[in-house]
Amino acid sequence: LGLFAIIAVLVLVLIVKVVTVIFRHSDNGIIAKAEDVTVKQSLLTVSKYSRPGEKLDSVEEIIIHSNNYLGKTAQEQRDYYESLKTKQNKNERQSTHFIIDLDGTIYQCVPTNEIALAVPGSTFKSISIEYCITGTDGSMSAATYQSLCKLVATLSKKDDVSEKKIFRHYDKNQVSCPLFLVNEDNWKQFKDDVKTIKKGKKISVTNAPINNVVHPTANPGEDGTPDPGEG
């Protein structure tokens, strides 16, 4: 009887996992809200240069990027990704799932059940988020910071992504992105704030949400786009 009970439990766990995978792949990949923030849909045209339309294998990681052009808006960044289908440069294949604007507005550019071309090696298992900056040190507005925390909290709960699987672009290939969060104190504060929101509590930030300490090796890049992805 004990053996049968163990087998029954294992079968039940397997069924739950299979159903979970089916559910993740059956949704339309559209995020309507991140906590109390409405997400605006601005999907890219299907194109191998920005939105290939290929299905994500699974959501195992969330990767954060920043736009290193001071004051560049989410719409401008989104339009850049859209323009790649016209340029058709095989070395310019880039995109991200979400872009958070200077005022905290969240734009979705690629469904979360499709790949975005952001981080080689993680393309088929990650969701990428990019935010716009307001400071030369790569910092962001309070509204942007709030939306970033809420979006990461929402996505990590939806797909059961653990804290250890929330990364910076920097963690993947040592680029200075997202510049402000490359600093370990800033990064720790951010992850603590995400945990607070996941517990249903509010965070309090100002226009300088965390200490403006820049990592000594971090320098703004020539452009604010993620590295070209795979495919």
PDB file of C-alpha atoms in Angstrom:
ATOM      1  CA  LEU A   1       0.000   0.000   0.000  1.00  0.00           C
ATOM      2  CA  GLY A   2       2.862   2.340   0.813  1.00  0.00           C
ATOM      3  CA  LEU A   3       4.398   1.746  -2.620  1.00  0.00           C
ATOM      4  CA  PHE A   4       1.079   2.393  -4.345  1.00  0.00           C
ATOM      5  CA  ALA A   5       0.693   5.626  -2.376  1.00  0.00           C
ATOM      6  CA  ILE A   6       4.135   6.828  -3.475  1.00  0.00           C
ATOM      7  CA  ILE A   7       3.391   5.950  -7.099  1.00  0.00           C
ATOM      8  CA  ALA A   8       0.059   7.773  -6.900  1.00  0.00           C
ATOM      9  CA  VAL A   9       1.760  10.897  -5.534  1.00  0.00           C
ATOM     10  CA  LEU A  10       4.406  10.790  -8.276  1.00  0.00           C
ATOM     11  CA  VAL A  11       1.734  10.389 -10.951  1.00  0.00           C
ATOM     12  CA  LEU A  12      -0.200  13.330  -9.501  1.00  0.00           C
ATOM     13  CA  VAL A  13       2.915  15.517  -9.507  1.00  0.00           C
ATOM     14  CA  LEU A  14       3.588  14.538 -13.125  1.00  0.00           C
ATOM     15  CA  ILE A  15       0.014  15.382 -14.138  1.00  0.00           C
ATOM     16  CA  VAL A  16       0.247  18.787 -12.446  1.00  0.00           C
ATOM     17  CA  LYS A  17       3.505  19.550 -14.276  1.00  0.00           C
ATOM     18  CA  VAL A  18       2.073  18.487 -17.639  1.00  0.00           C
ATOM     19  CA  VAL A  19      -1.063  20.581 -17.115  1.00  0.00           C
ATOM     20  CA  THR A  20       1.089  23.549 -16.086  1.00  0.00           C
ATOM     21  CA  VAL A  21       3.207  23.278 -19.239  1.00  0.00           C
ATOM     22  CA  ILE A  22       0.094  22.966 -21.411  1.00  0.00           C
ATOM     23  CA  PHE A  23      -1.467  25.997 -19.733  1.00  0.00           C
ATOM     24  CA  ARG A  24       1.656  28.117 -20.229  1.00  0.00           C
ATOM     25  CA  HIS A  25       1.806  27.275 -23.901  1.00  0.00           C
ATOM     26  CA  SER A  26      -1.917  27.693 -24.479  1.00  0.00           C
ATOM     27  CA  ASP A  27      -2.248  31.291 -23.288  1.00  0.00           C
ATOM     28  CA  ASN A  28      -1.937  34.120 -25.775  1.00  0.00           C
ATOM     29  CA  GLY A  29       1.140  35.577 -24.135  1.00  0.00           C
ATOM     30  CA  ILE A  30      -0.530  38.914 -23.469  1.00  0.00           C
ATOM     31  CA  ILE A  31      -0.108  40.550 -20.065  1.00  0.00           C
ATOM     32  CA  ALA A  32      -2.985  42.920 -19.369  1.00  0.00           C
ATOM     33  CA  LYS A  33      -1.830  44.218 -16.005  1.00  0.00           C
ATOM     34  CA  ALA A  34       1.256  44.192 -13.790  1.00  0.00           C
ATOM     35  CA  GLU A  35      -0.268  44.444 -10.344  1.00  0.00           C
ATOM     36  CA  ASP A  36      -2.270  47.703 -10.632  1.00  0.00           C
ATOM     37  CA  VAL A  37      -0.462  48.986 -13.751  1.00  0.00           C
ATOM     38  CA  THR A  38      -2.176  48.533 -17.117  1.00  0.00           C
ATOM     39  CA  VAL A  39       0.124  47.126 -19.814  1.00  0.00           C
ATOM     40  CA  LYS A  40      -0.211  48.738 -23.239  1.00  0.00           C
ATOM     41  CA  GLN A  41       0.006  46.401 -26.209  1.00  0.00           C
ATOM     42  CA  SER A  42       2.384  47.551 -28.946  1.00  0.00           C
ATOM     43  CA  LEU A  43       3.337  44.250 -30.527  1.00  0.00           C
ATOM     44  CA  LEU A  44       6.064  44.177 -33.134  1.00  0.00           C
ATOM     45  CA  THR A  45       5.331  42.868 -36.615  1.00  0.00           C
ATOM     46  CA  VAL A  46       6.413  39.255 -36.987  1.00  0.00           C
ATOM     47  CA  SER A  47       9.866  39.376 -38.539  1.00  0.00           C
ATOM     48  CA  LYS A  48      13.027  37.344 -38.124  1.00  0.00           C
ATOM     49  CA  TYR A  49      14.830  40.592 -37.263  1.00  0.00           C
ATOM     50  CA  SER A  50      12.886  41.371 -34.081  1.00  0.00           C
ATOM     51  CA  ARG A  51       9.901  39.094 -33.478  1.00  0.00           C
ATOM     52  CA  PRO A  52      10.478  35.737 -35.167  1.00  0.00           C
ATOM     53  CA  GLY A  53       7.183  34.338 -33.881  1.00  0.00           C
ATOM     54  CA  GLU A  54       8.900  31.227 -32.521  1.00  0.00           C
ATOM     55  CA  LYS A  55       7.474  29.704 -29.359  1.00  0.00           C
ATOM     56  CA  LEU A  56       9.304  29.970 -26.058  1.00  0.00           C
ATOM     57  CA  ASP A  57      10.256  26.525 -24.730  1.00  0.00           C
ATOM     58  CA  SER A  58       9.574  27.585 -21.139  1.00  0.00           C
ATOM     59  CA  VAL A  59       9.842  30.651 -18.913  1.00  0.00           C
ATOM     60  CA  GLU A  60      12.786  29.875 -16.662  1.00  0.00           C
ATOM     61  CA  GLU A  61      14.434  33.301 -16.410  1.00  0.00           C
ATOM     62  CA  ILE A  62      13.577  36.988 -16.322  1.00  0.00           C
ATOM     63  CA  ILE A  63      16.336  39.252 -17.639  1.00  0.00           C
ATOM     64  CA  ILE A  64      16.449  43.019 -17.125  1.00  0.00           C
ATOM     65  CA  HIS A  65      17.992  45.553 -19.502  1.00  0.00           C
ATOM     66  CA  SER A  66      18.174  49.330 -19.689  1.00  0.00           C
ATOM     67  CA  ASN A  67      18.085  51.758 -22.579  1.00  0.00           C
ATOM     68  CA  ASN A  68      21.337  53.671 -22.252  1.00  0.00           C
ATOM     69  CA  TYR A  69      20.177  56.672 -24.294  1.00  0.00           C
ATOM     70  CA  LEU A  70      19.273  59.324 -21.726  1.00  0.00           C
ATOM     71  CA  GLY A  71      15.649  60.394 -22.194  1.00  0.00           C
ATOM     72  CA  LYS A  72      14.881  57.981 -25.029  1.00  0.00           C
ATOM     73  CA  THR A  73      11.250  56.895 -24.791  1.00  0.00           C
ATOM     74  CA  ALA A  74       9.747  53.437 -24.920  1.00  0.00           C
ATOM     75  CA  GLN A  75       7.963  54.307 -28.150  1.00  0.00           C
ATOM     76  CA  GLU A  76      11.246  55.357 -29.781  1.00  0.00           C
ATOM     77  CA  GLN A  77      12.915  52.148 -28.660  1.00  0.00           C
ATOM     78  CA  ARG A  78       9.979  50.064 -29.823  1.00  0.00           C
ATOM     79  CA  ASP A  79      10.024  51.824 -33.212  1.00  0.00           C
ATOM     80  CA  TYR A  80      13.733  51.040 -33.529  1.00  0.00           C
ATOM     81  CA  TYR A  81      13.015  47.329 -33.104  1.00  0.00           C
ATOM     82  CA  GLU A  82      10.161  47.589 -35.608  1.00  0.00           C
ATOM     83  CA  SER A  83      12.463  49.262 -38.150  1.00  0.00           C
ATOM     84  CA  LEU A  84      14.808  46.277 -38.221  1.00  0.00           C
ATOM     85  CA  LYS A  85      12.455  44.391 -40.553  1.00  0.00           C
ATOM     86  CA  THR A  86      13.084  47.094 -43.158  1.00  0.00           C
ATOM     87  CA  LYS A  87      16.857  47.259 -42.681  1.00  0.00           C
ATOM     88  CA  GLN A  88      17.156  43.462 -42.934  1.00  0.00           C
ATOM     89  CA  ASN A  89      20.692  43.457 -41.552  1.00  0.00           C
ATOM     90  CA  LYS A  90      21.474  39.927 -40.399  1.00  0.00           C
ATOM     91  CA  ASN A  91      23.695  41.361 -37.654  1.00  0.00           C
ATOM     92  CA  GLU A  92      20.859  43.517 -36.287  1.00  0.00           C
ATOM     93  CA  ARG A  93      18.343  41.141 -34.776  1.00  0.00           C
ATOM     94  CA  GLN A  94      17.120  42.581 -31.512  1.00  0.00           C
ATOM     95  CA  SER A  95      14.037  42.941 -29.361  1.00  0.00           C
ATOM     96  CA  THR A  96      12.638  42.641 -25.871  1.00  0.00           C
ATOM     97  CA  HIS A  97       9.280  41.503 -24.506  1.00  0.00           C
ATOM     98  CA  PHE A  98       8.558  44.679 -22.527  1.00  0.00           C
ATOM     99  CA  ILE A  99       9.766  48.283 -22.432  1.00  0.00           C
ATOM    100  CA  ILE A 100       9.000  50.540 -19.459  1.00  0.00           C
ATOM    101  CA  ASP A 101       8.714  54.224 -20.344  1.00  0.00           C
ATOM    102  CA  LEU A 102      10.058  57.305 -18.561  1.00  0.00           C
ATOM    103  CA  ASP A 103       6.662  57.837 -16.906  1.00  0.00           C
ATOM    104  CA  GLY A 104       6.262  54.204 -15.856  1.00  0.00           C
ATOM    105  CA  THR A 105       3.997  53.123 -18.722  1.00  0.00           C
ATOM    106  CA  ILE A 106       4.619  49.481 -19.626  1.00  0.00           C
ATOM    107  CA  TYR A 107       4.607  48.493 -23.295  1.00  0.00           C
ATOM    108  CA  GLN A 108       4.498  44.880 -24.417  1.00  0.00           C
ATOM    109  CA  CYS A 109       6.309  44.303 -27.706  1.00  0.00           C
ATOM    110  CA  VAL A 110       6.465  40.508 -27.873  1.00  0.00           C
ATOM    111  CA  PRO A 111       4.024  37.962 -26.372  1.00  0.00           C
ATOM    112  CA  THR A 112       5.452  36.084 -23.402  1.00  0.00           C
ATOM    113  CA  ASN A 113       4.905  32.743 -25.128  1.00  0.00           C
ATOM    114  CA  GLU A 114       7.256  33.783 -27.958  1.00  0.00           C
ATOM    115  CA  ILE A 115      10.983  34.422 -27.998  1.00  0.00           C
ATOM    116  CA  ALA A 116      12.552  37.878 -28.036  1.00  0.00           C
ATOM    117  CA  LEU A 117      16.032  38.412 -29.455  1.00  0.00           C
ATOM    118  CA  ALA A 118      17.849  39.792 -26.436  1.00  0.00           C
ATOM    119  CA  VAL A 119      20.349  37.431 -24.773  1.00  0.00           C
ATOM    120  CA  PRO A 120      22.075  34.657 -26.727  1.00  0.00           C
ATOM    121  CA  GLY A 121      21.965  31.418 -24.769  1.00  0.00           C
ATOM    122  CA  SER A 122      18.754  32.368 -22.978  1.00  0.00           C
ATOM    123  CA  THR A 123      16.560  33.129 -25.971  1.00  0.00           C
ATOM    124  CA  PHE A 124      14.259  30.133 -25.648  1.00  0.00           C
ATOM    125  CA  LYS A 125      13.865  30.194 -21.865  1.00  0.00           C
ATOM    126  CA  SER A 126      13.665  33.843 -20.818  1.00  0.00           C
ATOM    127  CA  ILE A 127      11.520  36.966 -20.774  1.00  0.00           C
ATOM    128  CA  SER A 128      13.385  40.247 -21.254  1.00  0.00           C
ATOM    129  CA  ILE A 129      12.375  43.626 -19.817  1.00  0.00           C
ATOM    130  CA  GLU A 130      13.956  46.924 -20.829  1.00  0.00           C
ATOM    131  CA  TYR A 131      13.477  50.245 -19.025  1.00  0.00           C
ATOM    132  CA  CYS A 132      14.115  53.849 -20.055  1.00  0.00           C
ATOM    133  CA  ILE A 133      16.551  55.984 -18.050  1.00  0.00           C
ATOM    134  CA  THR A 134      16.434  59.518 -16.676  1.00  0.00           C
ATOM    135  CA  GLY A 135      19.937  59.814 -15.187  1.00  0.00           C
ATOM    136  CA  THR A 136      23.438  59.722 -16.641  1.00  0.00           C
ATOM    137  CA  ASP A 137      24.182  56.980 -14.125  1.00  0.00           C
ATOM    138  CA  GLY A 138      21.475  54.865 -15.724  1.00  0.00           C
ATOM    139  CA  SER A 139      18.940  55.561 -12.978  1.00  0.00           C
ATOM    140  CA  MET A 140      15.220  55.734 -13.636  1.00  0.00           C
ATOM    141  CA  SER A 141      12.218  57.717 -12.443  1.00  0.00           C
ATOM    142  CA  ALA A 142      10.228  56.589  -9.423  1.00  0.00           C
ATOM    143  CA  ALA A 143       7.326  55.666 -11.716  1.00  0.00           C
ATOM    144  CA  THR A 144       9.584  53.541 -13.923  1.00  0.00           C
ATOM    145  CA  TYR A 145      11.089  51.819 -10.901  1.00  0.00           C
ATOM    146  CA  GLN A 146       7.652  51.046  -9.455  1.00  0.00           C
ATOM    147  CA  SER A 147       6.462  49.576 -12.767  1.00  0.00           C
ATOM    148  CA  LEU A 148       9.636  47.531 -13.171  1.00  0.00           C
ATOM    149  CA  CYS A 149       9.227  45.990  -9.708  1.00  0.00           C
ATOM    150  CA  LYS A 150       5.539  45.282 -10.329  1.00  0.00           C
ATOM    151  CA  LEU A 151       6.126  43.735 -13.740  1.00  0.00           C
ATOM    152  CA  VAL A 152       8.886  41.441 -12.463  1.00  0.00           C
ATOM    153  CA  ALA A 153       6.711  40.461  -9.499  1.00  0.00           C
ATOM    154  CA  THR A 154       3.775  39.677 -11.793  1.00  0.00           C
ATOM    155  CA  LEU A 155       5.796  37.636 -14.277  1.00  0.00           C
ATOM    156  CA  SER A 156       7.713  35.727 -11.620  1.00  0.00           C
ATOM    157  CA  LYS A 157       4.447  34.745  -9.910  1.00  0.00           C
ATOM    158  CA  LYS A 158       2.761  33.808 -13.182  1.00  0.00           C
ATOM    159  CA  ASP A 159       5.524  31.480 -14.324  1.00  0.00           C
ATOM    160  CA  ASP A 160       6.922  30.492 -10.925  1.00  0.00           C
ATOM    161  CA  VAL A 161      10.347  32.033 -11.589  1.00  0.00           C
ATOM    162  CA  SER A 162      12.469  31.993  -8.443  1.00  0.00           C
ATOM    163  CA  GLU A 163      14.476  34.973  -7.202  1.00  0.00           C
ATOM    164  CA  LYS A 164      17.679  33.213  -8.244  1.00  0.00           C
ATOM    165  CA  LYS A 165      16.442  33.183 -11.844  1.00  0.00           C
ATOM    166  CA  ILE A 166      15.913  36.953 -12.072  1.00  0.00           C
ATOM    167  CA  PHE A 167      18.988  38.285 -13.844  1.00  0.00           C
ATOM    168  CA  ARG A 168      20.563  41.429 -15.171  1.00  0.00           C
ATOM    169  CA  HIS A 169      21.937  41.414 -18.701  1.00  0.00           C
ATOM    170  CA  TYR A 170      25.223  42.005 -16.873  1.00  0.00           C
ATOM    171  CA  ASP A 171      24.940  38.607 -15.178  1.00  0.00           C
ATOM    172  CA  LYS A 172      24.799  36.892 -18.543  1.00  0.00           C
ATOM    173  CA  ASN A 173      27.724  38.431 -20.421  1.00  0.00           C
ATOM    174  CA  GLN A 174      29.247  41.167 -18.222  1.00  0.00           C
ATOM    175  CA  VAL A 175      27.967  44.106 -20.270  1.00  0.00           C
ATOM    176  CA  SER A 176      27.102  47.256 -18.263  1.00  0.00           C
ATOM    177  CA  CYS A 177      23.385  46.704 -18.588  1.00  0.00           C
ATOM    178  CA  PRO A 178      21.229  47.701 -16.844  1.00  0.00           C
ATOM    179  CA  LEU A 179      23.810  50.265 -15.792  1.00  0.00           C
ATOM    180  CA  PHE A 180      22.128  51.464 -12.584  1.00  0.00           C
ATOM    181  CA  LEU A 181      21.405  47.952 -11.334  1.00  0.00           C
ATOM    182  CA  VAL A 182      24.914  46.692 -12.041  1.00  0.00           C
ATOM    183  CA  ASN A 183      25.734  48.141  -8.623  1.00  0.00           C
ATOM    184  CA  GLU A 184      25.186  45.317  -6.137  1.00  0.00           C
ATOM    185  CA  ASP A 185      23.541  47.506  -3.464  1.00  0.00           C
ATOM    186  CA  ASN A 186      21.040  48.824  -5.994  1.00  0.00           C
ATOM    187  CA  TRP A 187      20.405  45.315  -7.275  1.00  0.00           C
ATOM    188  CA  LYS A 188      19.786  43.949  -3.773  1.00  0.00           C
ATOM    189  CA  GLN A 189      17.362  46.801  -3.033  1.00  0.00           C
ATOM    190  CA  PHE A 190      15.494  46.073  -6.253  1.00  0.00           C
ATOM    191  CA  LYS A 191      15.132  42.366  -5.507  1.00  0.00           C
ATOM    192  CA  ASP A 192      13.984  43.143  -1.966  1.00  0.00           C
ATOM    193  CA  ASP A 193      11.352  45.504  -3.383  1.00  0.00           C
ATOM    194  CA  VAL A 194      10.134  42.829  -5.808  1.00  0.00           C
ATOM    195  CA  LYS A 195       9.741  40.410  -2.883  1.00  0.00           C
ATOM    196  CA  THR A 196       7.803  43.050  -0.948  1.00  0.00           C
ATOM    197  CA  ILE A 197       5.347  43.521  -3.835  1.00  0.00           C
ATOM    198  CA  LYS A 198       4.912  39.761  -4.226  1.00  0.00           C
ATOM    199  CA  LYS A 199       3.818  39.679  -0.590  1.00  0.00           C
ATOM    200  CA  GLY A 200       1.056  42.139  -1.438  1.00  0.00           C
ATOM    201  CA  LYS A 201       2.753  45.107   0.197  1.00  0.00           C
ATOM    202  CA  LYS A 202       3.643  48.517  -1.238  1.00  0.00           C
ATOM    203  CA  ILE A 203       7.099  49.988  -1.702  1.00  0.00           C
ATOM    204  CA  SER A 204       7.969  53.630  -1.184  1.00  0.00           C
ATOM    205  CA  VAL A 205      10.291  55.326  -3.671  1.00  0.00           C
ATOM    206  CA  THR A 206      11.161  58.859  -4.751  1.00  0.00           C
ATOM    207  CA  ASN A 207      12.698  60.194  -7.969  1.00  0.00           C
ATOM    208  CA  ALA A 208      15.972  58.774  -6.657  1.00  0.00           C
ATOM    209  CA  PRO A 209      14.638  55.386  -5.562  1.00  0.00           C
ATOM    210  CA  ILE A 210      17.973  53.940  -4.573  1.00  0.00           C
ATOM    211  CA  ASN A 211      21.457  55.273  -3.938  1.00  0.00           C
ATOM    212  CA  ASN A 212      22.997  56.606  -7.133  1.00  0.00           C
ATOM    213  CA  VAL A 213      26.157  54.555  -6.879  1.00  0.00           C
ATOM    214  CA  VAL A 214      27.620  53.528 -10.222  1.00  0.00           C
ATOM    215  CA  HIS A 215      29.632  50.360 -10.595  1.00  0.00           C
ATOM    216  CA  PRO A 216      33.264  51.429 -11.210  1.00  0.00           C
ATOM    217  CA  THR A 217      33.512  49.431 -14.435  1.00  0.00           C
ATOM    218  CA  ALA A 218      30.095  50.392 -15.755  1.00  0.00           C
ATOM    219  CA  ASN A 219      29.933  52.879 -18.614  1.00  0.00           C
ATOM    220  CA  PRO A 220      26.959  53.797 -20.778  1.00  0.00           C
ATOM    221  CA  GLY A 221      27.025  51.970 -24.095  1.00  0.00           C
ATOM    222  CA  GLU A 222      26.866  53.575 -27.507  1.00  0.00           C
ATOM    223  CA  ASP A 223      23.284  52.486 -27.815  1.00  0.00           C
ATOM    224  CA  GLY A 224      20.572  51.249 -25.541  1.00  0.00           C
ATOM    225  CA  THR A 225      19.614  48.060 -27.299  1.00  0.00           C
ATOM    226  CA  PRO A 226      20.232  44.509 -26.093  1.00  0.00           C
ATOM    227  CA  ASP A 227      22.935  42.497 -27.814  1.00  0.00           C
ATOM    228  CA  PRO A 228      21.783  40.764 -30.975  1.00  0.00           C
ATOM    229  CA  GLY A 229      20.039  37.542 -30.110  1.00  0.00           C
ATOM    230  CA  GLU A 230      20.003  34.109 -31.620  1.00  0.00           C
ATOM    231  CA  GLY A 231      18.231  33.105 -34.753  1.00  0.00           C
TER     232      GLY A 231
END
